[in-house]
Short mmCIF file of C-alpha atoms in Angstrom, two decimals:
data_model
loop_
_atom_site.label_atom_id
_atom_site.label_comp_id
_atom_site.label_asym_id
_atom_site.label_seq_id
_atom_site.Cartn_x
_atom_site.Cartn_y
_atom_site.Cartn_z
CA UNK T 143 145.84 84.78 84.04
CA UNK T 144 145.59 81.01 84.11
CA UNK T 145 142.68 79.07 85.58
CA UNK T 146 142.51 75.87 87.61
CA UNK T 147 140.01 73.57 89.28
CA UNK T 148 141.15 71.39 92.17
CA UNK T 149 138.78 68.41 92.04
CA UNK T 150 138.50 66.93 95.52
CA UNK T 151 136.29 64.47 97.33
CA UNK T 152 136.18 61.06 98.99
CA UNK T 153 137.44 57.97 97.19
CA UNK T 154 134.99 56.64 94.61
CA UNK T 155 132.90 59.82 94.34
CA UNK T 156 133.58 60.21 90.59
CA UNK T 157 136.41 62.75 90.45
CA UNK T 158 138.18 61.25 87.40
CA UNK T 159 134.86 60.79 85.60
CA UNK T 160 134.02 64.43 86.29
CA UNK T 161 137.39 65.55 84.90
CA UNK T 162 137.02 63.53 81.69
CA UNK T 163 133.40 64.64 81.23
CA UNK T 164 134.23 68.34 81.57
CA UNK T 165 137.18 68.00 79.20
CA UNK T 166 135.06 66.30 76.50
CA UNK T 167 132.25 68.82 76.90
CA UNK T 168 134.71 71.71 76.58
CA UNK T 169 136.24 70.15 73.45
CA UNK T 170 132.79 70.02 71.85
CA UNK T 171 132.54 73.78 72.53
CA UNK T 172 135.99 74.39 70.96
CA UNK T 173 137.61 75.00 74.33
CA UNK T 174 140.86 73.44 75.51
CA UNK T 175 140.85 72.17 79.08
CA UNK T 176 143.81 70.06 80.18
CA UNK T 177 143.87 67.61 83.08
CA UNK T 178 146.70 66.89 85.51
CA UNK T 179 146.56 63.68 87.52
CA UNK T 180 147.74 64.24 91.09
CA UNK T 181 146.51 60.89 92.41
CA UNK T 182 149.61 58.70 92.90
CA UNK T 183 147.39 55.63 93.44
CA UNK T 184 145.36 56.03 90.22
CA UNK T 185 145.17 52.99 87.98
CA UNK T 186 142.83 53.78 85.07
CA UNK T 187 141.14 56.99 83.97
CA UNK T 188 139.38 58.07 80.80
CA UNK T 189 141.62 60.96 79.79
CA UNK T 190 145.18 61.64 78.68
CA UNK T 191 146.83 63.78 81.37
CA UNK T 192 148.96 66.81 80.62
CA UNK T 193 151.07 65.72 83.59
CA UNK T 194 150.94 62.70 85.89
CA UNK T 195 152.31 62.61 89.43
CA UNK T 196 153.08 58.91 88.94
CA UNK T 197 155.95 59.99 86.69
CA UNK T 198 157.46 61.60 89.78
CA UNK T 199 156.34 59.26 92.55
CA UNK T 200 153.88 56.39 92.92
CA UNK T 201 152.14 55.30 96.10
CA UNK T 202 153.57 51.81 95.60
CA UNK T 203 157.06 53.32 95.84
CA UNK T 204 156.35 54.45 99.39
CA UNK T 205 154.77 51.12 100.35
CA UNK T 206 157.63 49.00 98.99
CA UNK T 207 160.45 51.22 100.22
CA UNK T 208 162.32 49.40 103.01
CA UNK T 209 162.82 52.60 105.00
CA UNK T 210 159.37 54.17 104.55
CA UNK T 211 157.13 51.12 104.34
CA UNK T 212 153.93 53.19 104.45
CA UNK T 213 150.40 51.88 104.15
CA UNK T 214 148.12 53.13 101.35
CA UNK T 215 146.81 56.16 103.29
CA UNK T 216 150.17 57.29 104.65
CA UNK T 217 151.70 56.72 101.23
CA UNK T 218 149.19 59.06 99.55
CA UNK T 219 149.92 61.82 102.04
CA UNK T 220 153.68 61.35 101.63
CA UNK T 221 153.38 61.53 97.83
CA UNK T 222 151.54 64.88 97.93
CA UNK T 223 154.05 66.28 100.43
CA UNK T 224 156.86 65.02 98.18
CA UNK T 225 155.25 66.78 95.20
CA UNK T 226 155.07 70.11 97.05
CA UNK T 227 158.70 69.81 98.18
CA UNK T 228 159.72 69.03 94.59
CA UNK T 229 157.55 71.71 93.03
CA UNK T 230 160.09 72.38 90.25
CA UNK T 231 158.90 69.19 88.57
CA UNK T 232 155.29 70.36 88.53
CA UNK T 233 156.32 73.85 87.45
CA UNK T 234 158.18 72.34 84.51
CA UNK T 235 155.13 70.30 83.48
CA UNK T 236 152.71 73.24 83.72
CA UNK T 237 154.76 76.26 82.83
CA UNK T 238 157.88 75.16 81.02
CA UNK T 239 160.19 75.95 83.93
CA UNK T 240 161.70 79.42 83.82
CA UNK T 241 159.86 82.68 84.40
CA UNK T 242 160.64 83.73 80.83
CA UNK T 243 159.01 80.59 79.47
CA UNK T 244 156.03 81.09 81.75
CA UNK T 245 155.50 84.59 80.37
CA UNK T 246 155.21 83.13 76.90
CA UNK T 247 152.37 80.79 77.86
CA UNK T 248 148.78 81.51 76.71
CA UNK T 249 146.77 83.71 79.06
CA UNK T 250 143.74 81.42 79.02
CA UNK T 251 145.34 78.15 80.19
CA UNK T 252 142.66 76.10 81.92
CA UNK T 253 143.71 73.03 83.90
CA UNK T 254 141.75 70.58 86.04
CA UNK T 255 143.73 68.85 88.79
CA UNK T 256 142.44 65.37 89.58
CA UNK T 257 143.24 65.02 93.28
CA UNK T 258 143.52 61.87 95.47
CA UNK T 259 140.54 60.58 97.43
CA UNK T 260 142.24 61.11 100.77
CA UNK T 261 139.87 63.42 102.60
CA UNK T 262 142.32 64.53 105.31
CA UNK T 263 144.50 66.12 102.63
CA UNK T 264 141.82 68.79 102.36
CA UNK T 265 140.07 68.92 105.72
CA UNK T 266 142.94 69.56 108.14
CA UNK T 267 146.41 68.90 106.67
CA UNK T 268 148.38 71.83 105.24
CA UNK T 269 149.59 70.17 102.03
CA UNK T 270 146.45 71.10 100.08
CA UNK T 271 146.82 74.76 101.01
CA UNK T 272 150.53 74.67 100.11
CA UNK T 273 149.68 73.32 96.65
CA UNK T 274 147.17 76.14 96.15
CA UNK T 275 149.80 78.73 97.10
CA UNK T 276 152.18 77.25 94.53
CA UNK T 277 149.59 77.46 91.77
CA UNK T 278 148.70 81.02 92.71
CA UNK T 279 152.38 81.99 92.57
CA UNK T 280 152.38 80.63 88.99
CA UNK T 281 149.54 82.98 88.05
CA UNK T 282 146.66 80.50 88.39
CA UNK T 283 143.20 81.61 89.49
CA UNK T 284 142.07 78.55 91.52
CA UNK T 285 138.84 77.15 92.92
CA UNK T 286 137.84 73.97 94.76
CA UNK T 287 135.38 71.57 93.19
CA UNK T 288 134.27 69.18 95.95
CA UNK T 289 132.37 66.07 94.85
CA UNK T 290 130.10 63.88 96.95
CA UNK T 291 128.34 60.78 95.64
CA UNK T 292 124.61 61.56 95.46
CA UNK T 293 123.79 57.89 96.14
CA UNK T 294 124.96 58.37 99.73
CA UNK T 295 123.16 61.68 100.29
CA UNK T 296 119.55 60.53 100.47
CA UNK T 297 119.02 60.73 104.22
CA UNK T 298 119.50 63.48 106.78
CA UNK T 299 122.43 62.02 108.73
CA UNK T 300 124.55 61.33 105.64
CA UNK T 301 123.69 64.70 104.17
CA UNK T 302 124.81 66.54 107.31
CA UNK T 303 128.00 64.46 107.37
CA UNK T 304 128.75 65.37 103.75
CA UNK T 305 127.94 69.01 104.42
CA UNK T 306 130.35 69.16 107.36
CA UNK T 307 133.09 67.55 105.24
CA UNK T 308 132.53 70.17 102.53
CA UNK T 309 132.58 72.95 105.12
CA UNK T 310 135.86 71.61 106.57
CA UNK T 311 137.46 71.72 103.11
CA UNK T 312 136.21 75.28 102.52
CA UNK T 313 137.68 76.47 105.82
CA UNK T 314 141.00 74.64 105.45
CA UNK T 315 141.81 75.36 101.79
CA UNK T 316 140.46 78.96 101.82
CA UNK T 317 139.42 79.14 98.17
CA UNK T 318 136.26 79.85 96.18
CA UNK T 319 134.32 76.61 96.39
CA UNK T 320 131.72 74.64 94.41
CA UNK T 321 130.04 71.53 95.87
CA UNK T 322 128.77 68.95 93.38
CA UNK T 323 126.51 65.94 93.86
CA UNK T 324 127.93 63.43 91.40
CA UNK T 325 126.42 60.29 89.83
CA UNK T 326 122.93 61.76 89.53
CA UNK T 327 122.52 59.63 86.39
CA UNK T 328 122.65 56.49 88.57
CA UNK T 329 119.75 57.48 90.83
CA UNK T 330 116.24 56.14 90.37
CA UNK T 331 113.36 58.59 89.87
CA UNK T 332 112.25 58.03 93.45
CA UNK T 333 115.73 58.75 94.81
CA UNK T 334 115.98 61.92 92.70
CA UNK T 335 112.71 63.20 94.18
CA UNK T 336 113.98 62.38 97.64
CA UNK T 337 117.19 64.26 96.91
CA UNK T 338 115.38 67.47 95.90
CA UNK T 339 115.02 68.59 99.50
CA UNK T 340 118.82 68.44 99.94
CA UNK T 341 119.61 70.78 97.04
CA UNK T 342 118.04 73.71 98.93
CA UNK T 343 118.23 72.25 102.44
CA UNK T 344 116.75 73.34 105.72
CA UNK T 345 119.51 72.07 108.07
CA UNK T 346 117.46 72.52 111.25
CA UNK T 347 114.56 70.51 109.85
CA UNK T 348 116.89 67.76 108.62
CA UNK T 349 118.62 67.53 111.97
CA UNK T 350 115.31 67.31 113.81
CA UNK T 351 114.59 64.26 111.64
CA UNK T 352 118.00 62.81 112.51
CA UNK T 353 117.42 63.37 116.24
CA UNK T 354 114.11 61.51 116.08
CA UNK T 355 115.47 58.50 114.17
CA UNK T 356 117.59 56.88 116.89
CA UNK T 357 118.52 56.84 120.55
CA UNK T 358 121.93 58.26 119.62
CA UNK T 359 120.26 61.14 117.80
CA UNK T 360 118.02 61.92 120.78
CA UNK T 361 120.98 61.77 123.17
CA UNK T 362 123.05 64.21 121.09
CA UNK T 363 120.19 66.48 120.07
CA UNK T 364 121.90 69.63 121.34
CA UNK T 365 125.00 68.85 119.29
CA UNK T 366 122.84 68.29 116.21
CA UNK T 367 121.05 71.59 116.79
CA UNK T 368 124.39 73.42 117.09
CA UNK T 369 125.59 71.92 113.79
CA UNK T 370 122.32 72.83 112.09
CA UNK T 371 122.51 76.41 113.37
CA UNK T 372 126.09 76.75 112.09
CA UNK T 373 125.16 75.58 108.59
CA UNK T 374 121.93 77.56 108.50
CA UNK T 375 123.33 80.82 109.90
CA UNK T 376 126.18 81.14 107.42
CA UNK T 377 124.48 79.49 104.41
CA UNK T 378 127.90 78.36 103.26
CA UNK T 379 127.14 74.98 101.75
CA UNK T 380 124.96 74.38 98.69
CA UNK T 381 125.16 71.50 96.23
CA UNK T 382 124.94 71.48 92.44
CA UNK T 383 123.68 68.21 90.88
CA UNK T 384 125.73 66.64 88.08
CA UNK T 385 124.22 64.19 85.58
CA UNK T 386 126.91 63.26 83.05
CA UNK T 387 124.25 61.96 80.62
CA UNK T 388 122.74 65.46 80.35
CA UNK T 389 124.79 67.90 78.26
CA UNK T 390 122.78 70.91 79.43
CA UNK T 391 123.46 69.98 83.04
CA UNK T 392 127.18 69.56 82.34
CA UNK T 393 127.23 72.98 80.68
CA UNK T 394 125.47 74.50 83.69
CA UNK T 395 128.02 73.01 86.09
CA UNK T 396 130.95 74.27 83.99
CA UNK T 397 129.38 77.72 83.76
CA UNK T 398 129.03 77.87 87.55
CA UNK T 399 132.69 76.95 88.05
CA UNK T 400 133.80 79.38 85.31
CA UNK T 401 131.94 82.19 87.07
CA UNK T 402 133.55 81.31 90.40
CA UNK T 403 137.09 81.56 89.00
CA UNK T 404 136.14 84.52 86.76
CA UNK T 405 137.07 82.69 83.58
CA UNK T 406 136.46 84.78 80.46
CA UNK T 407 135.73 88.05 82.23
CA UNK T 408 138.79 89.75 80.72
CA UNK T 409 138.37 88.36 77.20
CA UNK T 410 138.24 90.90 74.41
CA UNK T 411 134.90 91.26 72.67
CA UNK T 412 135.19 90.20 69.04
CA UNK T 413 133.81 92.90 66.75
CA UNK T 414 133.23 92.32 63.09
CA UNK T 415 133.83 95.23 60.71
CA UNK T 416 130.88 95.10 58.31
CA UNK T 417 132.27 97.92 56.16
CA UNK T 418 135.31 95.80 55.36
CA UNK T 419 132.99 92.94 54.47
CA UNK T 420 131.21 95.13 51.94
CA UNK T 421 134.53 96.00 50.30
CA UNK T 422 135.67 92.39 50.08
CA UNK T 423 136.05 91.51 46.38
CA UNK T 424 135.16 87.89 47.14
CA UNK T 425 131.67 89.06 48.12
CA UNK T 426 131.09 91.00 44.89
CA UNK T 427 128.28 89.86 42.67
CA UNK T 428 129.29 88.12 39.43
#
């Protein structure tokens, strides 16, 4: 079994930083985690990718093409659809191509996919789900990691908006799911205290605050109550804070994701034979 994280989230939420941070942390623990860049508009990132979609297609190709002439958003969507239609290229990068070569690959491959910051790819378009199905057919155990910038989650309205975006991704992609509040290291102490109530939220209480804050909120109070009831009744969305300056916190986040995709559950327990150690001539007293 191979393992994969699909790292999703709005543009600028810290997806590439998350990928590089997890890879470095894993390397310190003697684990190998590779990263695949699937953002055709990426310019600079702090890791060396195992594979890069820009070697297949770049968003600038779609914008400069005389026939296509897409804008940046349409170009990103086209590039992901092009990748899925030309899945042999990705299969070659990840698995070596043929089924025989795939069978020879290590059983504990662990790959993080750095996805584009185009939110509709995950909330209602089918291309994200099609990519997941491809990975699963190549023997990958997959989960979503959905990032939201913690700096924009310090009031009720923005928190509910982020929660609904996360819920839309969960419903559309249909995978085990971990929500992460990124950039915690950039928050002031006051903002961190303010954020505490959103880590274990009471959606109904938050929405009552939203309804009282403005005329719009009071006018649409019933809609707000319906949203709060949905989130509260199913308890589907919870957020895990990520502070990349705190190694213990990084380890906690990785452990949560590992548990979600069941990484390591089928590993053999290493047993040391102490009797053989006693018979080892190198251990004999001189």
